[in-house]
């Protein structure tokens, strides 16, 4: 984002995307770009959002109070801690950032990615460098001294607005289809086994391994380097912690962590 915007212009731009916000201070205050607190210049805006550890949030507030910036995009809770600076207040400052620094990336397949003919892509799908979509996977059968791999004759179906990171592998189904639901994001180096069904808005961090025939329902977050055993079902809105090894089904909105992954009690989800 290189354009100069006033706070009122930013508010209108966000409103067009359905993001509700309000202005505290001078609505005509202008900013040229958005930067981190440490790097921000006096004519730039910064994002201030709560950290999981309260002490880290206080450090950011103190750092921001000691320097001059053009505007702050923050939550109503943190806005109460700031003085003498124009603010754009919204429930999700990072979402506001995503829209303000747009436009959103257009779909496209990187020239180094490999897509088998069995792959169907929806609209506005992004496929990163060296991704492999539609390869055959491992479905081993023991026959005496032999190991016979079952041929994979199914498909891969990627819905609209999916992002697939670099070096990610999505295996075609043995029969039927491996499916990735719309607005899902798969980070770099993810492996999705044959016949998996991912719902809408599934977020998968880098390094995750999902074994074959798993069902990952809509709105689930899977943290970095987690591993999911074959034939597992993970419910809607679940959260799988970093490095977890999932060997049992996970219920809707459940949070699990550890090896093996076990439910944990939290008052709010970590994301």
Coordinates of C-alpha atoms in Angstrom, one line a residue, residues 34-260:
X34 CA 1.1 0.9 7.3
X35 CA 4.2 -0.4 9.1
X36 CA 5.2 -2.2 12.2
X37 CA 5.6 -0.2 15.4
X38 CA 9.3 -0.5 15.4
X39 CA 9.7 0.5 11.7
X40 CA 7.0 3.1 11.4
X41 CA 7.8 6.6 10.1
X42 CA 5.9 9.7 11.3
X43 CA 3.7 9.7 8.2
X44 CA 2.7 6.0 8.5
X45 CA 0.0 4.2 10.4
X46 CA 0.6 1.2 12.7
X47 CA -1.4 -1.9 13.7
X48 CA -1.8 -2.5 17.4
X49 CA -3.6 -5.7 18.4
X50 CA -3.7 -7.7 21.7
X51 CA -1.0 -10.3 22.1
X52 CA -1.6 -13.7 23.9
X53 CA 0.7 -12.6 26.7
X54 CA -0.5 -9.3 28.3
X55 CA 3.1 -8.2 29.1
X56 CA 3.9 -8.2 25.4
X57 CA 1.0 -6.0 24.6
X58 CA 2.1 -3.5 27.3
X59 CA 5.6 -3.4 25.7
X60 CA 4.1 -2.5 22.4
X61 CA 1.9 0.2 23.9
X62 CA 4.9 1.8 25.7
X63 CA 6.9 1.6 22.5
X64 CA 4.1 3.3 20.5
X65 CA 3.6 6.0 23.2
X66 CA 7.3 7.0 22.8
X67 CA 7.2 7.7 19.1
X68 CA 5.2 9.8 16.6
X69 CA 3.0 8.0 14.0
X70 CA 0.2 9.3 11.7
X71 CA -2.5 7.0 13.0
X72 CA -3.2 3.7 14.8
X73 CA -5.5 0.9 13.8
X74 CA -6.4 -1.0 16.9
X75 CA -9.2 -2.4 19.1
X76 CA -11.5 -0.5 21.4
X77 CA -9.8 -2.1 24.4
X78 CA -6.3 -0.9 23.4
X79 CA -7.6 2.5 22.1
X80 CA -8.3 3.3 25.8
X81 CA -4.6 3.0 26.5
X82 CA -3.5 5.6 23.9
X83 CA -3.6 9.3 23.8
X84 CA -3.0 12.2 21.3
X85 CA -3.1 10.0 18.2
X86 CA -5.9 9.5 15.6
X87 CA -7.3 6.0 15.7
X88 CA -9.3 3.6 13.5
X89 CA -11.0 1.2 15.9
X90 CA -12.2 -2.2 14.8
X91 CA -12.6 -5.7 16.3
X92 CA -10.0 -7.2 14.1
X93 CA -7.1 -4.9 13.1
X94 CA -5.3 -7.6 11.2
X95 CA -8.3 -8.1 9.0
X96 CA -8.4 -4.3 8.4
X97 CA -4.8 -4.5 7.4
X98 CA -5.5 -7.2 4.9
X99 CA -8.1 -5.1 3.1
X100 CA -6.2 -1.8 3.3
X101 CA -3.0 -3.1 1.8
X102 CA -4.9 -4.9 -1.0
X103 CA -5.9 -5.6 -3.6
X104 CA -6.2 -9.2 -2.6
X105 CA -3.8 -11.5 -4.6
X106 CA -5.3 -12.8 -7.8
X107 CA -5.3 -16.6 -8.4
X108 CA -2.7 -18.3 -10.4
X109 CA -0.5 -21.4 -10.6
X110 CA 3.3 -21.0 -10.2
X111 CA 5.2 -22.2 -13.3
X112 CA 7.1 -24.7 -11.1
X113 CA 4.0 -26.3 -9.7
X114 CA 2.9 -29.7 -11.0
X115 CA -0.8 -30.5 -11.6
X116 CA -1.9 -33.8 -12.8
X117 CA -4.8 -34.0 -15.3
X118 CA -7.0 -35.4 -12.5
X119 CA -7.0 -32.0 -10.8
X120 CA -9.9 -29.5 -11.0
X121 CA -9.3 -25.9 -9.9
X122 CA -12.0 -23.5 -8.9
X123 CA -11.8 -19.7 -9.5
X124 CA -9.1 -17.6 -7.9
X125 CA -7.0 -20.5 -6.7
X126 CA -3.3 -19.7 -5.9
X127 CA -0.8 -22.6 -6.2
X128 CA 2.7 -21.9 -4.9
X129 CA 6.1 -22.9 -6.2
X130 CA 6.9 -26.6 -6.4
X131 CA 3.5 -27.7 -5.2
X132 CA 2.4 -31.1 -6.5
X133 CA -1.4 -31.7 -6.9
X134 CA -2.8 -35.0 -8.0
X135 CA 0.1 -37.4 -7.3
X136 CA -0.4 -41.0 -6.3
X137 CA 0.0 -41.8 -2.6
X138 CA 0.8 -44.8 -0.4
X139 CA -1.9 -47.5 -0.1
X140 CA 0.2 -50.6 0.6
X141 CA -1.0 -54.2 0.5
X142 CA 1.0 -57.1 1.8
X143 CA 1.0 -60.2 -0.4
X144 CA 3.5 -62.8 0.8
X145 CA 6.9 -61.2 0.3
X146 CA 5.5 -58.5 -1.9
X147 CA 4.2 -55.0 -1.1
X148 CA 1.6 -54.0 -3.7
X149 CA 0.5 -50.3 -3.8
X150 CA -3.1 -49.8 -4.7
X151 CA -3.4 -47.7 -7.9
X152 CA -4.9 -44.2 -7.4
X153 CA -7.6 -43.5 -10.0
X154 CA -9.5 -40.8 -8.3
X155 CA -9.4 -37.0 -8.6
X156 CA -8.5 -33.8 -6.7
X157 CA -11.1 -31.0 -6.5
X158 CA -10.0 -27.6 -5.3
X159 CA -12.8 -25.1 -4.7
X160 CA -12.8 -21.4 -5.3
X161 CA -10.5 -18.9 -3.5
X162 CA -8.1 -21.6 -2.1
X163 CA -4.4 -20.8 -1.4
X164 CA -1.9 -23.6 -1.6
X165 CA 1.7 -23.0 -0.4
X166 CA 5.0 -23.9 -1.8
X167 CA 6.1 -27.6 -1.7
X168 CA 2.6 -28.7 -0.7
X169 CA 1.5 -32.1 -1.9
X170 CA -2.2 -33.1 -2.4
X171 CA -2.6 -36.8 -3.3
X172 CA -5.4 -37.9 -5.6
X173 CA -8.0 -40.3 -4.1
X174 CA -7.9 -44.0 -4.8
X175 CA -11.5 -43.7 -5.9
X176 CA -13.7 -40.6 -5.7
X177 CA -12.0 -37.3 -4.9
X178 CA -9.7 -35.5 -2.5
X179 CA -11.5 -32.2 -1.8
X180 CA -10.3 -28.8 -0.5
X181 CA -13.1 -26.5 0.4
X182 CA -13.4 -22.8 -0.6
X183 CA -11.4 -20.1 1.2
X184 CA -9.1 -22.7 2.7
X185 CA -5.4 -21.9 3.1
X186 CA -2.7 -24.6 3.1
X187 CA 0.7 -23.3 4.1
X188 CA 4.1 -24.3 2.8
X189 CA 5.1 -28.0 2.9
X190 CA 1.7 -29.4 3.8
X191 CA 0.9 -33.0 2.9
X192 CA -2.8 -34.0 2.3
X193 CA -3.4 -37.8 1.8
X194 CA -5.7 -39.6 -0.6
X195 CA -9.4 -39.1 -0.2
X196 CA -9.3 -36.4 2.4
X197 CA -12.2 -34.0 2.6
X198 CA -11.4 -30.5 3.8
X199 CA -14.4 -28.1 4.4
X200 CA -14.6 -24.4 3.9
X201 CA -12.1 -21.9 5.6
X202 CA -9.8 -24.6 6.9
X203 CA -6.4 -23.1 7.9
X204 CA -3.4 -25.4 7.8
X205 CA 0.0 -24.1 8.9
X206 CA 3.3 -25.2 7.4
X207 CA 4.6 -28.7 7.8
X208 CA 1.3 -30.4 8.6
X209 CA 0.8 -34.0 7.6
X210 CA -2.8 -35.2 7.1
X211 CA -3.0 -39.0 6.4
X212 CA -5.5 -40.5 4.0
X213 CA -9.2 -40.5 4.3
X214 CA -9.5 -37.8 6.9
X215 CA -12.4 -35.4 7.2
X216 CA -11.5 -31.8 8.3
X217 CA -14.7 -29.8 8.8
X218 CA -15.1 -26.1 8.1
X219 CA -13.4 -23.5 10.2
X220 CA -10.7 -25.7 11.6
X221 CA -7.2 -24.5 12.4
X222 CA -4.3 -27.0 12.3
X223 CA -1.0 -25.6 13.8
X224 CA 2.5 -26.0 12.4
X225 CA 4.0 -29.5 12.1
X226 CA 0.9 -31.3 13.4
X227 CA 0.3 -34.9 12.2
X228 CA -3.2 -36.4 11.7
X229 CA -3.6 -40.2 11.6
X230 CA -5.6 -41.8 8.8
X231 CA -9.4 -41.9 8.9
X232 CA -9.7 -39.2 11.5
X233 CA -12.6 -36.7 11.6
X234 CA -12.0 -33.2 13.0
X235 CA -15.1 -31.2 13.8
X236 CA -16.1 -27.7 12.8
X237 CA -14.1 -24.9 14.3
X238 CA -11.6 -27.2 16.1
X239 CA -8.1 -26.1 16.9
X240 CA -5.1 -28.5 16.7
X241 CA -2.0 -27.1 18.5
X242 CA 1.5 -26.9 17.2
X243 CA 3.3 -30.2 16.8
X244 CA 0.2 -32.2 17.9
X245 CA -0.2 -35.9 16.9
X246 CA -3.9 -36.6 16.5
X247 CA -4.9 -40.2 16.9
X248 CA -8.5 -39.8 17.8
X249 CA -11.5 -37.9 16.4
X250 CA -11.8 -34.3 17.5
X251 CA -15.2 -32.7 18.2
X252 CA -16.7 -29.4 17.0
X253 CA -14.9 -26.4 18.6
X254 CA -12.6 -28.6 20.5
X255 CA -9.0 -27.6 21.3
X256 CA -6.4 -30.4 21.4
X257 CA -2.7 -30.3 21.9
X258 CA 0.2 -32.6 22.6
X259 CA 1.5 -36.1 21.6
X260 CA -0.9 -37.8 21.6

